[in-house]
PDB file of C-alpha atoms in Angstrom:
ATOM      1  CA  MET A   1       0.075   0.213  -0.208  1.00  0.00           C
ATOM      2  CA  LEU A   2       2.746   2.596   0.674  1.00  0.00           C
ATOM      3  CA  GLU A   3       4.153   1.807  -2.571  1.00  0.00           C
ATOM      4  CA  GLN A   4       1.461   3.315  -3.909  1.00  0.00           C
ATOM      5  CA  ASN A   5       1.504   6.512  -1.760  1.00  0.00           C
ATOM      6  CA  ILE A   6       5.165   7.379  -2.535  1.00  0.00           C
ATOM      7  CA  LEU A   7       5.436  10.506  -5.272  1.00  0.00           C
ATOM      8  CA  LEU A   8       8.529  10.821  -7.206  1.00  0.00           C
ATOM      9  CA  SER A   9       9.723  14.810  -7.557  1.00  0.00           C
ATOM     10  CA  SER A  10      12.792  16.430  -8.218  1.00  0.00           C
ATOM     11  CA  PRO A  11      14.041  17.556  -4.303  1.00  0.00           C
ATOM     12  CA  HIS A  12      14.136  21.455  -3.706  1.00  0.00           C
ATOM     13  CA  SER A  13      16.847  23.081  -0.883  1.00  0.00           C
ATOM     14  CA  THR A  14      13.537  23.017   1.160  1.00  0.00           C
ATOM     15  CA  ASP A  15      14.047  18.988   1.626  1.00  0.00           C
ATOM     16  CA  GLY A  16      17.624  18.821   2.376  1.00  0.00           C
ATOM     17  CA  TYR A  17      17.059  18.992   6.394  1.00  0.00           C
ATOM     18  CA  ALA A  18      14.453  15.751   5.706  1.00  0.00           C
ATOM     19  CA  VAL A  19      17.278  14.176   3.444  1.00  0.00           C
ATOM     20  CA  SER A  20      19.884  14.514   6.340  1.00  0.00           C
ATOM     21  CA  GLN A  21      17.823  12.818   8.318  1.00  0.00           C
ATOM     22  CA  LEU A  22      16.981  10.066   6.010  1.00  0.00           C
ATOM     23  CA  ILE A  23      20.319   9.230   5.299  1.00  0.00           C
ATOM     24  CA  ASN A  24      20.970   9.246   9.059  1.00  0.00           C
ATOM     25  CA  ARG A  25      18.322   6.413   9.472  1.00  0.00           C
ATOM     26  CA  CYS A  26      20.080   4.153   6.681  1.00  0.00           C
ATOM     27  CA  PRO A  27      23.691   3.153   7.695  1.00  0.00           C
ATOM     28  CA  PRO A  28      25.800   2.023   6.289  1.00  0.00           C
ATOM     29  CA  LEU A  29      25.667   5.257   4.372  1.00  0.00           C
ATOM     30  CA  ASP A  30      27.988   7.821   4.792  1.00  0.00           C
ATOM     31  CA  THR A  31      26.504  11.415   5.965  1.00  0.00           C
ATOM     32  CA  ASN A  32      26.730  13.827   4.572  1.00  0.00           C
ATOM     33  CA  SER A  33      26.840  17.155   6.211  1.00  0.00           C
ATOM     34  CA  ARG A  34      23.404  19.690   6.292  1.00  0.00           C
ATOM     35  CA  TYR A  35      25.104  21.915   3.831  1.00  0.00           C
ATOM     36  CA  CYS A  36      26.283  18.689   1.647  1.00  0.00           C
ATOM     37  CA  ASN A  37      22.317  17.596   1.496  1.00  0.00           C
ATOM     38  CA  LEU A  38      21.266  21.281   0.641  1.00  0.00           C
ATOM     39  CA  LEU A  39      23.635  21.647  -2.405  1.00  0.00           C
ATOM     40  CA  GLN A  40      22.244  18.009  -3.778  1.00  0.00           C
ATOM     41  CA  CYS A  41      18.946  19.606  -3.452  1.00  0.00           C
ATOM     42  CA  SER A  42      18.878  22.727  -5.242  1.00  0.00           C
ATOM     43  CA  HIS A  43      22.449  22.418  -7.560  1.00  0.00           C
ATOM     44  CA  PHE A  44      21.787  18.459  -8.814  1.00  0.00           C
ATOM     45  CA  ASP A  45      17.926  18.939  -8.946  1.00  0.00           C
ATOM     46  CA  ASN A  46      17.511  17.539 -12.196  1.00  0.00           C
ATOM     47  CA  THR A  47      19.622  14.233 -11.888  1.00  0.00           C
ATOM     48  CA  SER A  48      18.344  13.755  -8.430  1.00  0.00           C
ATOM     49  CA  VAL A  49      14.994  12.249  -6.965  1.00  0.00           C
ATOM     50  CA  ILE A  50      13.483  12.482  -4.089  1.00  0.00           C
ATOM     51  CA  ALA A  51      10.322  10.099  -2.849  1.00  0.00           C
ATOM     52  CA  LYS A  52       7.508  11.501  -0.123  1.00  0.00           C
ATOM     53  CA  ALA A  53       4.857   8.995   1.088  1.00  0.00           C
ATOM     54  CA  ASN A  54       2.104  11.363   3.097  1.00  0.00           C
ATOM     55  CA  ASP A  55       4.549  14.556   3.353  1.00  0.00           C
ATOM     56  CA  GLN A  56       7.441  12.617   4.918  1.00  0.00           C
ATOM     57  CA  THR A  57      10.620  11.680   3.287  1.00  0.00           C
ATOM     58  CA  VAL A  58      11.183   8.044   2.252  1.00  0.00           C
ATOM     59  CA  GLY A  59      13.856   7.856  -0.603  1.00  0.00           C
ATOM     60  CA  PHE A  60      16.364  10.233  -2.096  1.00  0.00           C
ATOM     61  CA  ILE A  61      19.075   9.287  -4.794  1.00  0.00           C
ATOM     62  CA  SER A  62      21.506  12.093  -5.306  1.00  0.00           C
ATOM     63  CA  GLY A  63      23.334  12.038  -8.518  1.00  0.00           C
ATOM     64  CA  TYR A  64      24.756  13.665 -11.185  1.00  0.00           C
ATOM     65  CA  ILE A  65      26.355  14.342 -14.794  1.00  0.00           C
ATOM     66  CA  LEU A  66      30.124  13.898 -15.052  1.00  0.00           C
ATOM     67  CA  PRO A  67      32.007  16.774 -16.235  1.00  0.00           C
ATOM     68  CA  GLN A  68      34.441  15.003 -17.988  1.00  0.00           C
ATOM     69  CA  ALA A  69      31.398  12.684 -19.104  1.00  0.00           C
ATOM     70  CA  VAL A  70      28.558  14.107 -20.115  1.00  0.00           C
ATOM     71  CA  ASN A  71      26.564  10.876 -21.064  1.00  0.00           C
ATOM     72  CA  THR A  72      27.602   9.255 -17.865  1.00  0.00           C
ATOM     73  CA  LEU A  73      24.870   9.641 -14.748  1.00  0.00           C
ATOM     74  CA  PHE A  74      26.928   9.262 -11.010  1.00  0.00           C
ATOM     75  CA  ILE A  75      24.581   8.089  -8.525  1.00  0.00           C
ATOM     76  CA  TRP A  76      25.769   9.624  -5.231  1.00  0.00           C
ATOM     77  CA  GLN A  77      24.013   8.000  -2.596  1.00  0.00           C
ATOM     78  CA  VAL A  78      20.429   5.809  -2.282  1.00  0.00           C
ATOM     79  CA  ALA A  79      18.283   6.199   0.640  1.00  0.00           C
ATOM     80  CA  VAL A  80      15.337   4.528   0.883  1.00  0.00           C
ATOM     81  CA  ASP A  81      13.979   4.847   4.178  1.00  0.00           C
ATOM     82  CA  SER A  82      13.104   1.492   6.137  1.00  0.00           C
ATOM     83  CA  ALA A  83       9.426   1.476   5.947  1.00  0.00           C
ATOM     84  CA  ALA A  84      10.026   1.613   1.883  1.00  0.00           C
ATOM     85  CA  ARG A  85      12.477  -0.969   1.527  1.00  0.00           C
ATOM     86  CA  GLY A  86      11.297  -4.318  -0.604  1.00  0.00           C
ATOM     87  CA  THR A  87       8.708  -2.123  -2.685  1.00  0.00           C
ATOM     88  CA  GLY A  88      11.371  -1.626  -5.438  1.00  0.00           C
ATOM     89  CA  LEU A  89      11.410   1.998  -4.631  1.00  0.00           C
ATOM     90  CA  ALA A  90      15.360   2.296  -5.757  1.00  0.00           C
ATOM     91  CA  GLN A  91      15.136   0.678  -8.761  1.00  0.00           C
ATOM     92  CA  ARG A  92      11.985   3.337  -9.666  1.00  0.00           C
ATOM     93  CA  MET A  93      14.224   6.406  -8.517  1.00  0.00           C
ATOM     94  CA  ILE A  94      17.002   5.678 -10.809  1.00  0.00           C
ATOM     95  CA  GLN A  95      14.450   4.691 -13.572  1.00  0.00           C
ATOM     96  CA  HIS A  96      12.563   8.245 -12.787  1.00  0.00           C
ATOM     97  CA  ILE A  97      16.216   9.991 -12.772  1.00  0.00           C
ATOM     98  CA  ILE A  98      17.228   8.188 -16.310  1.00  0.00           C
ATOM     99  CA  GLU A  99      13.536   9.446 -17.925  1.00  0.00           C
ATOM    100  CA  ARG A 100      14.491  13.333 -17.460  1.00  0.00           C
ATOM    101  CA  PRO A 101      15.384  15.503 -20.137  1.00  0.00           C
ATOM    102  CA  ALA A 102      18.586  16.316 -18.178  1.00  0.00           C
ATOM    103  CA  CYS A 103      19.491  12.917 -19.216  1.00  0.00           C
ATOM    104  CA  ASN A 104      18.897  12.779 -23.038  1.00  0.00           C
ATOM    105  CA  ASP A 105      22.138  11.958 -23.455  1.00  0.00           C
ATOM    106  CA  VAL A 106      23.084   9.678 -20.353  1.00  0.00           C
ATOM    107  CA  SER A 107      24.107   6.220 -21.900  1.00  0.00           C
ATOM    108  CA  HIS A 108      25.792   4.992 -18.857  1.00  0.00           C
ATOM    109  CA  ILE A 109      25.714   4.625 -15.538  1.00  0.00           C
ATOM    110  CA  GLU A 110      28.188   5.100 -12.479  1.00  0.00           C
ATOM    111  CA  THR A 111      28.184   4.370  -9.047  1.00  0.00           C
ATOM    112  CA  THR A 112      30.702   3.373  -6.477  1.00  0.00           C
ATOM    113  CA  ILE A 113      29.773   0.563  -3.665  1.00  0.00           C
ATOM    114  CA  THR A 114      31.994  -1.526  -0.947  1.00  0.00           C
ATOM    115  CA  ASN A 115      32.340  -5.307  -1.449  1.00  0.00           C
ATOM    116  CA  ASP A 116      30.422  -5.918   1.427  1.00  0.00           C
ATOM    117  CA  ASN A 117      26.699  -3.911   0.576  1.00  0.00           C
ATOM    118  CA  LYS A 118      24.744  -6.748  -0.576  1.00  0.00           C
ATOM    119  CA  ALA A 119      21.560  -4.735  -1.336  1.00  0.00           C
ATOM    120  CA  SER A 120      23.554  -1.895  -3.727  1.00  0.00           C
ATOM    121  CA  TRP A 121      25.115  -4.603  -5.185  1.00  0.00           C
ATOM    122  CA  ALA A 122      21.697  -6.697  -6.340  1.00  0.00           C
ATOM    123  CA  LEU A 123      19.849  -2.914  -6.877  1.00  0.00           C
ATOM    124  CA  PHE A 124      22.539  -1.731  -9.576  1.00  0.00           C
ATOM    125  CA  GLU A 125      22.674  -5.804 -11.091  1.00  0.00           C
ATOM    126  CA  ARG A 126      18.973  -5.426 -11.257  1.00  0.00           C
ATOM    127  CA  ILE A 127      19.941  -1.912 -13.087  1.00  0.00           C
ATOM    128  CA  ALA A 128      21.777  -3.528 -15.553  1.00  0.00           C
ATOM    129  CA  LYS A 129      19.248  -6.433 -16.547  1.00  0.00           C
ATOM    130  CA  ASN A 130      16.473  -3.735 -16.860  1.00  0.00           C
ATOM    131  CA  TYR A 131      18.689  -2.053 -19.088  1.00  0.00           C
ATOM    132  CA  GLY A 132      19.917  -4.909 -21.208  1.00  0.00           C
ATOM    133  CA  ALA A 133      23.344  -3.219 -20.066  1.00  0.00           C
ATOM    134  CA  PRO A 134      26.654  -4.897 -18.686  1.00  0.00           C
ATOM    135  CA  LEU A 135      27.907  -4.187 -15.358  1.00  0.00           C
ATOM    136  CA  THR A 136      31.718  -3.746 -14.849  1.00  0.00           C
ATOM    137  CA  SER A 137      33.573  -3.172 -11.316  1.00  0.00           C
ATOM    138  CA  SER A 138      36.953  -2.092 -10.669  1.00  0.00           C
ATOM    139  CA  VAL A 139      38.583  -0.133  -7.162  1.00  0.00           C
ATOM    140  CA  MET A 140      38.320   3.272  -7.635  1.00  0.00           C
ATOM    141  CA  PHE A 141      39.014   4.301  -3.849  1.00  0.00           C
ATOM    142  CA  ASP A 142      41.466   1.859  -1.935  1.00  0.00           C
ATOM    143  CA  ARG A 143      40.943   1.448   1.561  1.00  0.00           C
ATOM    144  CA  ALA A 144      45.147   1.668   2.182  1.00  0.00           C
ATOM    145  CA  GLU A 145      45.382   4.433  -0.515  1.00  0.00           C
ATOM    146  CA  HIS A 146      42.307   6.415  -0.208  1.00  0.00           C
ATOM    147  CA  PHE A 147      40.888   5.769   3.416  1.00  0.00           C
ATOM    148  CA  ALA A 148      43.939   5.041   5.312  1.00  0.00           C
ATOM    149  CA  GLY A 149      42.252   1.823   6.392  1.00  0.00           C
ATOM    150  CA  ALA A 150      39.316   3.593   8.000  1.00  0.00           C
ATOM    151  CA  HIS A 151      36.653   3.137   5.194  1.00  0.00           C
ATOM    152  CA  GLU A 152      36.530  -0.071   3.013  1.00  0.00           C
ATOM    153  CA  THR A 153      37.487   0.096  -0.711  1.00  0.00           C
ATOM    154  CA  GLU A 154      34.850   1.635  -3.077  1.00  0.00           C
ATOM    155  CA  MET A 155      34.104  -0.350  -6.188  1.00  0.00           C
ATOM    156  CA  LEU A 156      33.731   0.966  -9.444  1.00  0.00           C
ATOM    157  CA  VAL A 157      30.349   0.410 -10.886  1.00  0.00           C
ATOM    158  CA  ARG A 158      29.656   1.253 -14.368  1.00  0.00           C
ATOM    159  CA  ILE A 159      26.378  -0.051 -16.746  1.00  0.00           C
ATOM    160  CA  GLY A 160      26.340   0.528 -19.951  1.00  0.00           C
ATOM    161  CA  PRO A 161      25.297   1.401 -23.075  1.00  0.00           C
ATOM    162  CA  LEU A 162      22.149   1.623 -21.098  1.00  0.00           C
ATOM    163  CA  ASN A 163      19.031   0.278 -23.771  1.00  0.00           C
ATOM    164  CA  LYS A 164      16.727   2.959 -22.555  1.00  0.00           C
ATOM    165  CA  GLY A 165      13.827   0.787 -24.405  1.00  0.00           C
ATOM    166  CA  ASN A 166      14.130  -2.559 -22.288  1.00  0.00           C
ATOM    167  CA  ALA A 167      13.353  -0.519 -19.091  1.00  0.00           C
TER     168      ALA A 167
END
């Protein structure tokens, strides 16, 4: 029933605080400053999405077009409230972004995922399957080299080229 009441839209700066609260409720996501979330909701509104049910924020994806590869959408964070998990909301939100005019030239999706984040791996494997696209992965940020051992290695996941007619 919750899935039917969820509205997807571009975020606004006024959503920044609610996004911060949502991300705090979604471990193992790294929390950002509230200011960062305000920027995500305003500067990247065309490539991010907020999901609301009864005026409550239940999902958020931040993304942006890579400056050096304008055919690539980078998904920064995917947050889904516990009440909305298992409904396919994350997949719907990504598809919602891809269908926007700002993503007309997007043929690839990239993100980073730690090896132990099974839910994110499953999500992006489904995205690749839905778009009939291959998924590749390689180390982007190494635990020792980039995080001094304080964070797990972030794997760069690349999906594409997307067959947008498939989804």
